[in-house]
C-alpha cells in the first residue's frame, strides 16, 4: 500500500508537469530554442523542490538557501494554477467558447496567461502579509479567579522564508494585545533549526511580554525534535510534550505531543491527574479524532496544521479530510478552533484563505 501511494504521489505531479509543459510549449509564439529555454527554466525552478528535500539547504549561505526555497516551493503553487488555467482553457476550446488559435503560438494567449498568473500570485503574496485578528470570546460555567486573555497562534514555520524580520513584527503584534498568556499550537520550526540559530530568532521570542506555552507539530519533528525542543527552551517557551500545567487561576493547559510520535500518550492518560474543576485547554497540533477531547472533558481544543489549504482549491480538499479543517466547531460541551496559521510553509501565498492570530478571552 505504501509503495502504491508513493507511486501515485510521484506519477500525479509528473503528469501535471507534463500537461503544463506541453501547453506552455504550444502557446508560446517563439522559436523552438527560445521555448526550450523558457521550459528549461521552469523545470529547474520545480527541481529546486527536490534539491531542498534530498540535498538540503543548511550547507548553503542563508541568502542562497532562501532563494532556492522561495523559487522551488513557489513554483509548486504556480504549476497548480497553470494546470487549472490550461485545463479550463481546454474545456472552453472543446465546447467552442475559446478559439483554438489562442492556445497555439499565440502572443495574446501567452500574455493573458502571464498577466493572470502574475496578478493572482501578487495578490496572494500581499494577502499573506495581512495578518487577520480573530477575536474569540468564551464563557465558562467553571469559576475562574479573573477573566483571562490569551493570544493563540499556530504554524509559524520559521526558517529560510519566514525570517527574524517577520518574527519581530509578529512579536510586536502579539505584545500590542497585552495578553496574559501566549499559546502556540506547534510548527514553530519549518524544516530546520539552522536558519533560526543563525539569526538568533530565540532572542525575538524572549521579547514576548507574557508566558509562552506550546506543543510540538509535525514540522518540529522534520527538523529533529531534539533540535526543536532545545530551540524552544532557548526561546523561553514552555514546551508541553504530553504534559499538563495548572496556571493557578482556574485554568489548566494540556499539551499533546504531535501524532508524528506514534508512542505519544493517549489523551485519557494525560487527563487522569488534572483538576476537572478547572477550565481545560488542550493544545494538539493536528486536528484528528476530535471526539477524544469531548470524551475526556476538555473545554477548549486549539489546533492548527491544516493552514486551511493555503490556496484555493486545496482548502476544499482539506474540508473533505478533516471534520474541522478551519475555524470554530462545537461538539457537546467542547469548543474547538482550528487555525489557518500565522505563518506558512512553501511559497508566501494566501489565495482564498487567510493568515491569522486568535485573541481569546475566557470569563
mmCIF file of C-alpha atoms in Angstrom:
data_model
loop_
_atom_site.group_PDB
_atom_site.id
_atom_site.type_symbol
_atom_site.label_atom_id
_atom_site.label_comp_id
_atom_site.label_asym_id
_atom_site.label_seq_id
_atom_site.Cartn_x
_atom_site.Cartn_y
_atom_site.Cartn_z
ATOM 1 C CA UNK A 1 0.000 0.000 0.000
ATOM 2 C CA UNK A 2 2.811 2.436 0.897
ATOM 3 C CA UNK A 3 4.574 1.679 -2.400
ATOM 4 C CA UNK A 4 1.333 2.261 -4.288
ATOM 5 C CA UNK A 5 0.713 5.589 -2.556
ATOM 6 C CA UNK A 6 4.307 6.640 -3.206
ATOM 7 C CA UNK A 7 3.882 5.784 -6.877
ATOM 8 C CA UNK A 8 0.638 7.755 -7.047
ATOM 9 C CA UNK A 9 2.214 10.837 -5.454
ATOM 10 C CA UNK A 10 5.108 10.580 -7.911
ATOM 11 C CA UNK A 11 3.054 9.954 -11.048
ATOM 12 C CA UNK A 12 0.377 12.621 -10.476
ATOM 13 C CA UNK A 13 2.838 15.573 -10.229
ATOM 14 C CA UNK A 14 4.772 14.260 -13.245
ATOM 15 C CA UNK A 15 1.574 14.039 -15.282
ATOM 16 C CA UNK A 16 0.608 17.531 -14.150
ATOM 17 C CA UNK A 17 4.039 18.914 -15.083
ATOM 18 C CA UNK A 18 3.864 17.199 -18.471
ATOM 19 C CA UNK A 19 0.410 18.684 -19.091
ATOM 20 C CA UNK A 20 1.604 22.198 -18.208
ATOM 21 C CA UNK A 21 4.856 21.804 -20.132
ATOM 22 C CA UNK A 22 3.055 20.724 -23.296
ATOM 23 C CA UNK A 23 0.645 23.670 -23.135
ATOM 24 C CA UNK A 24 3.436 26.162 -22.453
ATOM 25 C CA UNK A 25 5.330 24.822 -25.473
ATOM 26 C CA UNK A 26 2.244 25.066 -27.677
ATOM 27 C CA UNK A 27 1.072 28.530 -26.610
ATOM 28 C CA UNK A 28 4.391 30.411 -26.777
ATOM 29 C CA UNK A 29 4.797 32.388 -30.033
ATOM 30 C CA UNK A 30 8.588 31.911 -30.165
ATOM 31 C CA UNK A 31 11.060 29.661 -31.924
ATOM 32 C CA UNK A 32 11.977 26.262 -30.540
ATOM 33 C CA UNK A 33 15.227 27.464 -28.943
ATOM 34 C CA UNK A 34 13.511 30.249 -27.010
ATOM 35 C CA UNK A 35 10.693 27.930 -25.959
ATOM 36 C CA UNK A 36 13.204 25.319 -24.814
ATOM 37 C CA UNK A 37 14.995 27.916 -22.667
ATOM 38 C CA UNK A 38 11.739 29.041 -21.016
ATOM 39 C CA UNK A 39 10.622 25.477 -20.400
ATOM 40 C CA UNK A 40 14.078 24.573 -19.074
ATOM 41 C CA UNK A 41 13.954 27.435 -16.570
ATOM 42 C CA UNK A 42 10.529 26.262 -15.401
ATOM 43 C CA UNK A 43 11.848 22.729 -14.922
ATOM 44 C CA UNK A 44 14.883 23.994 -12.989
ATOM 45 C CA UNK A 45 12.607 26.041 -10.723
ATOM 46 C CA UNK A 46 10.499 22.977 -9.981
ATOM 47 C CA UNK A 47 13.597 20.830 -9.398
ATOM 48 C CA UNK A 48 14.606 23.209 -6.594
ATOM 49 C CA UNK A 49 11.977 21.415 -4.501
ATOM 50 C CA UNK A 50 13.817 18.117 -4.879
ATOM 51 C CA UNK A 51 17.116 19.843 -4.082
ATOM 52 C CA UNK A 52 15.550 21.172 -0.882
ATOM 53 C CA UNK A 53 14.325 17.714 0.123
ATOM 54 C CA UNK A 54 17.114 15.381 -0.934
ATOM 55 C CA UNK A 55 20.256 17.527 -0.644
ATOM 56 C CA UNK A 56 19.178 20.155 1.850
ATOM 57 C CA UNK A 57 19.748 23.866 2.256
ATOM 58 C CA UNK A 58 21.673 24.063 5.519
ATOM 59 C CA UNK A 59 25.076 23.831 3.819
ATOM 60 C CA UNK A 60 24.363 26.887 1.665
ATOM 61 C CA UNK A 61 24.713 30.567 2.612
ATOM 62 C CA UNK A 62 21.417 31.781 4.057
ATOM 63 C CA UNK A 63 20.591 34.108 1.157
ATOM 64 C CA UNK A 64 21.243 31.349 -1.408
ATOM 65 C CA UNK A 65 19.205 28.844 0.607
ATOM 66 C CA UNK A 66 16.341 31.323 0.787
ATOM 67 C CA UNK A 67 16.386 31.809 -2.999
ATOM 68 C CA UNK A 68 16.295 28.039 -3.579
ATOM 69 C CA UNK A 69 13.460 27.683 -1.066
ATOM 70 C CA UNK A 70 11.333 30.520 -2.444
ATOM 71 C CA UNK A 71 11.793 29.532 -6.091
ATOM 72 C CA UNK A 72 11.200 25.824 -5.509
ATOM 73 C CA UNK A 73 8.088 25.994 -3.366
ATOM 74 C CA UNK A 74 6.592 28.975 -5.195
ATOM 75 C CA UNK A 75 6.857 27.020 -8.449
ATOM 76 C CA UNK A 76 4.711 24.272 -6.921
ATOM 77 C CA UNK A 77 1.779 26.657 -6.444
ATOM 78 C CA UNK A 78 2.343 28.359 -9.805
ATOM 79 C CA UNK A 79 2.281 24.980 -11.553
ATOM 80 C CA UNK A 80 -1.005 24.169 -9.826
ATOM 81 C CA UNK A 81 -2.597 27.351 -11.140
ATOM 82 C CA UNK A 82 -1.114 26.917 -14.621
ATOM 83 C CA UNK A 83 -2.607 23.425 -14.659
ATOM 84 C CA UNK A 84 -6.035 24.798 -13.731
ATOM 85 C CA UNK A 85 -5.820 27.638 -16.270
ATOM 86 C CA UNK A 86 -4.828 25.359 -19.142
ATOM 87 C CA UNK A 87 -7.432 22.768 -18.149
ATOM 88 C CA UNK A 88 -10.107 25.479 -18.118
ATOM 89 C CA UNK A 89 -8.875 26.737 -21.492
ATOM 90 C CA UNK A 90 -9.065 23.220 -22.944
ATOM 91 C CA UNK A 91 -12.632 22.810 -21.714
ATOM 92 C CA UNK A 92 -13.536 26.220 -23.169
ATOM 93 C CA UNK A 93 -11.996 25.187 -26.501
ATOM 94 C CA UNK A 94 -13.828 21.835 -26.535
ATOM 95 C CA UNK A 95 -17.221 23.456 -26.024
ATOM 96 C CA UNK A 96 -16.497 26.152 -28.599
ATOM 97 C CA UNK A 97 -16.115 29.200 -26.346
ATOM 98 C CA UNK A 98 -12.377 29.744 -26.883
ATOM 99 C CA UNK A 99 -10.917 29.761 -30.424
ATOM 100 C CA UNK A 100 -8.130 27.223 -30.916
ATOM 101 C CA UNK A 101 -5.652 29.831 -32.173
ATOM 102 C CA UNK A 102 -5.417 31.435 -28.717
ATOM 103 C CA UNK A 103 -3.713 28.273 -27.433
ATOM 104 C CA UNK A 104 -1.258 27.744 -30.294
ATOM 105 C CA UNK A 105 1.707 30.076 -30.929
ATOM 106 C CA UNK A 106 -0.379 32.941 -29.584
ATOM 107 C CA UNK A 107 1.098 36.168 -28.269
ATOM 108 C CA UNK A 108 -2.301 37.221 -26.948
ATOM 109 C CA UNK A 109 -2.891 33.875 -25.238
ATOM 110 C CA UNK A 110 0.602 33.883 -23.708
ATOM 111 C CA UNK A 111 0.160 37.444 -22.424
ATOM 112 C CA UNK A 112 -3.230 36.651 -20.881
ATOM 113 C CA UNK A 113 -1.817 33.611 -19.057
ATOM 114 C CA UNK A 114 1.205 35.619 -17.864
ATOM 115 C CA UNK A 115 -0.919 38.509 -16.593
ATOM 116 C CA UNK A 116 -3.322 36.151 -14.827
ATOM 117 C CA UNK A 117 -0.514 34.272 -13.060
ATOM 118 C CA UNK A 118 1.325 37.463 -12.080
ATOM 119 C CA UNK A 119 -1.915 39.054 -10.871
ATOM 120 C CA UNK A 120 -3.079 36.032 -8.881
ATOM 121 C CA UNK A 121 0.226 35.494 -7.116
ATOM 122 C CA UNK A 122 0.903 39.181 -6.488
ATOM 123 C CA UNK A 123 -2.463 39.294 -4.742
ATOM 124 C CA UNK A 124 -1.712 36.044 -2.911
ATOM 125 C CA UNK A 125 1.611 37.361 -1.647
ATOM 126 C CA UNK A 126 0.179 40.686 -0.474
ATOM 127 C CA UNK A 127 -2.737 38.902 1.182
ATOM 128 C CA UNK A 128 -0.343 36.591 3.044
ATOM 129 C CA UNK A 129 1.202 39.584 4.807
ATOM 130 C CA UNK A 130 -2.204 40.768 6.000
ATOM 131 C CA UNK A 131 -2.467 39.078 9.398
ATOM 132 C CA UNK A 132 -6.102 38.877 10.463
ATOM 133 C CA UNK A 133 -7.060 39.205 14.124
ATOM 134 C CA UNK A 134 -9.707 36.633 15.097
ATOM 135 C CA UNK A 135 -11.461 37.519 18.383
ATOM 136 C CA UNK A 136 -12.880 34.561 20.318
ATOM 137 C CA UNK A 137 -14.967 35.255 23.428
ATOM 138 C CA UNK A 138 -15.684 32.214 25.606
ATOM 139 C CA UNK A 139 -17.912 31.951 28.669
ATOM 140 C CA UNK A 140 -17.272 29.243 31.216
ATOM 141 C CA UNK A 141 -19.540 27.824 33.869
ATOM 142 C CA UNK A 142 -16.377 26.959 35.781
ATOM 143 C CA UNK A 143 -15.148 29.502 38.263
ATOM 144 C CA UNK A 144 -12.092 31.497 37.178
ATOM 145 C CA UNK A 145 -10.277 33.809 39.559
ATOM 146 C CA UNK A 146 -10.470 36.531 36.906
ATOM 147 C CA UNK A 147 -11.074 36.856 33.150
ATOM 148 C CA UNK A 148 -8.125 35.650 31.088
ATOM 149 C CA UNK A 149 -6.841 36.967 27.767
ATOM 150 C CA UNK A 150 -4.675 34.799 25.529
ATOM 151 C CA UNK A 151 -3.138 35.167 22.094
ATOM 152 C CA UNK A 152 -3.165 31.814 20.320
ATOM 153 C CA UNK A 153 -1.263 31.097 17.114
ATOM 154 C CA UNK A 154 -0.125 28.084 15.151
ATOM 155 C CA UNK A 155 2.126 27.193 12.220
ATOM 156 C CA UNK A 156 4.697 29.968 12.414
ATOM 157 C CA UNK A 157 7.107 27.986 10.198
ATOM 158 C CA UNK A 158 10.256 29.967 10.850
ATOM 159 C CA UNK A 159 13.103 29.147 8.515
ATOM 160 C CA UNK A 160 14.562 30.304 5.241
ATOM 161 C CA UNK A 161 11.366 32.065 4.155
ATOM 162 C CA UNK A 162 9.825 33.353 7.397
ATOM 163 C CA UNK A 163 12.751 35.297 8.807
ATOM 164 C CA UNK A 164 13.668 37.079 12.016
ATOM 165 C CA UNK A 165 12.310 40.292 10.496
ATOM 166 C CA UNK A 166 8.917 38.624 10.077
ATOM 167 C CA UNK A 167 9.053 37.214 13.598
ATOM 168 C CA UNK A 168 9.890 40.623 15.084
ATOM 169 C CA UNK A 169 6.729 42.095 13.536
ATOM 170 C CA UNK A 170 4.644 39.222 14.864
ATOM 171 C CA UNK A 171 6.075 39.597 18.367
ATOM 172 C CA UNK A 172 5.205 43.308 18.324
ATOM 173 C CA UNK A 173 1.705 42.454 17.109
ATOM 174 C CA UNK A 174 1.196 39.948 19.935
ATOM 175 C CA UNK A 175 2.624 42.260 22.600
ATOM 176 C CA UNK A 176 0.238 45.005 21.455
ATOM 177 C CA UNK A 177 -2.667 42.795 22.584
ATOM 178 C CA UNK A 178 -1.270 42.701 26.145
ATOM 179 C CA UNK A 179 -2.243 39.041 26.698
ATOM 180 C CA UNK A 180 -1.917 37.147 29.962
ATOM 181 C CA UNK A 181 -0.536 34.142 28.063
ATOM 182 C CA UNK A 182 0.633 33.203 24.579
ATOM 183 C CA UNK A 183 -0.185 29.711 23.290
ATOM 184 C CA UNK A 184 1.393 28.169 20.176
ATOM 185 C CA UNK A 185 -0.120 25.020 18.669
ATOM 186 C CA UNK A 186 3.001 23.619 17.014
ATOM 187 C CA UNK A 187 5.177 24.075 13.923
ATOM 188 C CA UNK A 188 7.288 26.952 15.163
ATOM 189 C CA UNK A 189 10.093 25.473 13.040
ATOM 190 C CA UNK A 190 9.677 24.878 9.302
ATOM 191 C CA UNK A 191 12.175 22.215 8.175
ATOM 192 C CA UNK A 192 15.410 23.057 10.020
ATOM 193 C CA UNK A 193 16.535 24.983 13.087
ATOM 194 C CA UNK A 194 19.745 26.096 11.325
ATOM 195 C CA UNK A 195 18.346 29.386 9.936
ATOM 196 C CA UNK A 196 16.736 30.084 13.328
ATOM 197 C CA UNK A 197 20.071 29.639 15.081
ATOM 198 C CA UNK A 198 21.978 31.698 12.516
ATOM 199 C CA UNK A 199 19.591 34.615 13.000
ATOM 200 C CA UNK A 200 19.248 34.115 16.793
ATOM 201 C CA UNK A 201 15.459 34.065 16.486
ATOM 202 C CA UNK A 202 15.192 32.836 20.070
ATOM 203 C CA UNK A 203 16.036 36.394 21.107
ATOM 204 C CA UNK A 204 12.859 37.671 19.432
ATOM 205 C CA UNK A 205 10.691 35.173 21.308
ATOM 206 C CA UNK A 206 12.205 36.363 24.570
ATOM 207 C CA UNK A 207 10.721 39.809 23.842
ATOM 208 C CA UNK A 208 7.224 38.421 24.344
ATOM 209 C CA UNK A 209 5.798 40.035 27.456
ATOM 210 C CA UNK A 210 3.660 37.100 28.595
ATOM 211 C CA UNK A 211 4.405 33.471 29.467
ATOM 212 C CA UNK A 212 4.552 31.321 26.325
ATOM 213 C CA UNK A 213 3.383 27.699 26.127
ATOM 214 C CA UNK A 214 3.489 25.416 23.100
ATOM 215 C CA UNK A 215 3.147 21.876 21.812
ATOM 216 C CA UNK A 216 5.143 20.232 19.036
ATOM 217 C CA UNK A 217 3.961 19.950 15.432
ATOM 218 C CA UNK A 218 4.948 17.632 12.612
ATOM 219 C CA UNK A 219 7.418 20.147 11.140
ATOM 220 C CA UNK A 220 9.156 20.373 14.505
ATOM 221 C CA UNK A 221 9.780 16.661 14.043
ATOM 222 C CA UNK A 222 11.047 17.159 10.494
ATOM 223 C CA UNK A 223 13.672 19.496 11.949
ATOM 224 C CA UNK A 224 14.551 16.819 14.543
ATOM 225 C CA UNK A 225 12.557 17.041 17.765
ATOM 226 C CA UNK A 226 15.674 17.316 20.000
ATOM 227 C CA UNK A 227 16.770 20.337 17.950
ATOM 228 C CA UNK A 228 13.311 21.885 18.081
ATOM 229 C CA UNK A 229 12.971 21.158 21.788
ATOM 230 C CA UNK A 230 16.296 22.873 22.526
ATOM 231 C CA UNK A 231 15.264 25.897 20.473
ATOM 232 C CA UNK A 232 12.003 26.122 22.434
ATOM 233 C CA UNK A 233 13.970 26.166 25.686
ATOM 234 C CA UNK A 234 16.413 28.794 24.418
ATOM 235 C CA UNK A 235 13.470 30.915 23.278
ATOM 236 C CA UNK A 236 11.887 30.839 26.737
ATOM 237 C CA UNK A 237 8.941 28.761 25.553
ATOM 238 C CA UNK A 238 7.474 26.218 27.954
ATOM 239 C CA UNK A 239 7.024 23.089 25.845
ATOM 240 C CA UNK A 240 4.124 20.867 26.867
ATOM 241 C CA UNK A 241 5.007 17.497 25.397
ATOM 242 C CA UNK A 242 2.383 15.093 26.714
ATOM 243 C CA UNK A 243 2.288 17.303 29.779
ATOM 244 C CA UNK A 244 -0.102 19.485 31.759
ATOM 245 C CA UNK A 245 0.319 22.653 33.761
ATOM 246 C CA UNK A 246 -2.024 24.338 36.233
ATOM 247 C CA UNK A 247 -1.804 28.091 35.679
ATOM 248 C CA UNK A 248 -3.123 28.711 39.181
ATOM 249 C CA UNK A 249 -6.056 30.850 38.079
ATOM 250 C CA UNK A 250 -8.622 28.154 37.389
ATOM 251 C CA UNK A 251 -7.118 27.149 34.024
ATOM 252 C CA UNK A 252 -5.156 24.009 33.177
ATOM 253 C CA UNK A 253 -3.216 23.639 29.925
ATOM 254 C CA UNK A 254 -2.744 20.217 28.350
ATOM 255 C CA UNK A 255 -0.168 19.900 25.583
ATOM 256 C CA UNK A 256 -0.083 16.759 23.444
ATOM 257 C CA UNK A 257 2.973 15.533 21.628
ATOM 258 C CA UNK A 258 2.395 15.543 17.874
ATOM 259 C CA UNK A 259 0.812 12.439 16.373
ATOM 260 C CA UNK A 260 4.039 12.018 14.357
ATOM 261 C CA UNK A 261 5.205 10.325 17.557
ATOM 262 C CA UNK A 262 3.304 7.046 17.419
ATOM 263 C CA UNK A 263 4.145 6.467 21.085
ATOM 264 C CA UNK A 264 2.551 9.626 22.397
ATOM 265 C CA UNK A 265 0.309 9.153 25.404
ATOM 266 C CA UNK A 266 -3.440 8.730 25.000
ATOM 267 C CA UNK A 267 -5.342 11.853 25.992
ATOM 268 C CA UNK A 268 -7.173 9.980 28.751
ATOM 269 C CA UNK A 269 -3.807 9.292 30.435
ATOM 270 C CA UNK A 270 -2.893 12.986 30.334
ATOM 271 C CA UNK A 271 -6.262 13.880 31.834
ATOM 272 C CA UNK A 272 -6.000 11.456 34.732
ATOM 273 C CA UNK A 273 -4.278 13.900 37.056
ATOM 274 C CA UNK A 274 -5.932 17.194 36.156
ATOM 275 C CA UNK A 275 -8.409 19.100 38.288
ATOM 276 C CA UNK A 276 -11.719 18.770 36.440
ATOM 277 C CA UNK A 277 -12.996 21.874 38.215
ATOM 278 C CA UNK A 278 -10.512 23.928 36.194
ATOM 279 C CA UNK A 279 -11.136 25.218 32.675
ATOM 280 C CA UNK A 280 -9.234 22.743 30.490
ATOM 281 C CA UNK A 281 -7.438 23.924 27.335
ATOM 282 C CA UNK A 282 -5.876 21.365 25.011
ATOM 283 C CA UNK A 283 -3.111 22.142 22.514
ATOM 284 C CA UNK A 284 -2.962 19.425 19.843
ATOM 285 C CA UNK A 285 -1.313 20.374 16.566
ATOM 286 C CA UNK A 286 -3.159 18.075 14.160
ATOM 287 C CA UNK A 287 -6.975 18.127 14.394
ATOM 288 C CA UNK A 288 -7.681 14.413 14.113
ATOM 289 C CA UNK A 289 -10.090 12.418 16.313
ATOM 290 C CA UNK A 290 -11.758 15.478 17.787
ATOM 291 C CA UNK A 291 -14.107 13.233 19.729
ATOM 292 C CA UNK A 292 -11.218 12.416 22.110
ATOM 293 C CA UNK A 293 -11.316 15.904 23.598
ATOM 294 C CA UNK A 294 -15.082 15.834 24.017
ATOM 295 C CA UNK A 295 -14.996 12.375 25.553
ATOM 296 C CA UNK A 296 -12.333 13.401 28.065
ATOM 297 C CA UNK A 297 -13.996 16.590 29.243
ATOM 298 C CA UNK A 298 -11.789 19.183 27.524
ATOM 299 C CA UNK A 299 -13.396 22.623 27.439
ATOM 300 C CA UNK A 300 -11.406 24.108 24.549
ATOM 301 C CA UNK A 301 -9.121 22.482 21.978
ATOM 302 C CA UNK A 302 -6.860 24.682 19.855
ATOM 303 C CA UNK A 303 -5.191 23.158 16.785
ATOM 304 C CA UNK A 304 -3.510 24.141 13.533
ATOM 305 C CA UNK A 305 -1.686 22.097 10.884
ATOM 306 C CA UNK A 306 -4.182 22.406 8.015
ATOM 307 C CA UNK A 307 -3.339 26.012 7.009
ATOM 308 C CA UNK A 308 -6.876 25.924 5.611
ATOM 309 C CA UNK A 309 -5.197 24.562 2.484
ATOM 310 C CA UNK A 310 -3.172 27.796 1.988
ATOM 311 C CA UNK A 311 -4.597 28.320 -1.518
ATOM 312 C CA UNK A 312 -7.892 27.577 -3.232
ATOM 313 C CA UNK A 313 -8.948 24.898 -4.163
ATOM 314 C CA UNK A 314 -6.708 22.948 -1.764
ATOM 315 C CA UNK A 315 -8.900 24.196 1.098
ATOM 316 C CA UNK A 316 -11.801 22.259 -0.464
ATOM 317 C CA UNK A 317 -9.710 19.091 -0.268
ATOM 318 C CA UNK A 318 -8.907 19.848 3.378
ATOM 319 C CA UNK A 319 -12.618 20.102 4.168
ATOM 320 C CA UNK A 320 -13.068 16.559 2.851
ATOM 321 C CA UNK A 321 -10.218 15.221 5.006
ATOM 322 C CA UNK A 322 -10.912 16.811 8.388
ATOM 323 C CA UNK A 323 -14.042 17.077 10.468
ATOM 324 C CA UNK A 324 -12.969 20.657 11.147
ATOM 325 C CA UNK A 325 -10.330 21.872 8.700
ATOM 326 C CA UNK A 326 -10.631 25.504 9.724
ATOM 327 C CA UNK A 327 -12.478 27.691 12.180
ATOM 328 C CA UNK A 328 -14.761 27.048 15.158
ATOM 329 C CA UNK A 329 -16.693 23.900 15.989
ATOM 330 C CA UNK A 330 -18.811 22.873 18.954
ATOM 331 C CA UNK A 331 -19.125 19.209 19.937
ATOM 332 C CA UNK A 332 -21.106 18.618 23.077
ATOM 333 C CA UNK A 333 -19.561 20.859 25.741
ATOM 334 C CA UNK A 334 -16.206 21.161 23.953
ATOM 335 C CA UNK A 335 -15.304 24.173 21.809
ATOM 336 C CA UNK A 336 -12.753 23.683 19.045
ATOM 337 C CA UNK A 337 -10.833 26.143 16.940
ATOM 338 C CA UNK A 338 -8.569 25.073 14.075
ATOM 339 C CA UNK A 339 -6.376 27.966 12.983
ATOM 340 C CA UNK A 340 -5.201 28.578 9.427
ATOM 341 C CA UNK A 341 -1.872 29.633 10.915
ATOM 342 C CA UNK A 342 0.097 32.816 11.413
ATOM 343 C CA UNK A 343 2.888 31.772 9.064
ATOM 344 C CA UNK A 344 3.053 29.374 6.157
ATOM 345 C CA UNK A 345 5.298 26.770 4.578
ATOM 346 C CA UNK A 346 6.422 26.985 0.967
ATOM 347 C CA UNK A 347 5.574 29.974 -1.200
ATOM 348 C CA UNK A 348 4.205 33.001 0.639
ATOM 349 C CA UNK A 349 0.767 32.990 -0.928
ATOM 350 C CA UNK A 350 -2.729 33.068 0.552
ATOM 351 C CA UNK A 351 -5.448 32.667 -2.053
ATOM 352 C CA UNK A 352 -8.938 32.130 -0.693
ATOM 353 C CA UNK A 353 -7.536 31.700 2.842
ATOM 354 C CA UNK A 354 -6.003 33.973 5.467
ATOM 355 C CA UNK A 355 -3.083 34.189 7.868
ATOM 356 C CA UNK A 356 -4.368 34.856 11.356
ATOM 357 C CA UNK A 357 -3.846 35.107 15.079
ATOM 358 C CA UNK A 358 -6.548 34.468 17.667
ATOM 359 C CA UNK A 359 -7.222 36.726 20.637
ATOM 360 C CA UNK A 360 -9.149 34.606 23.120
ATOM 361 C CA UNK A 361 -10.906 35.891 26.222
ATOM 362 C CA UNK A 362 -12.305 33.465 28.789
ATOM 363 C CA UNK A 363 -14.544 34.548 31.626
#
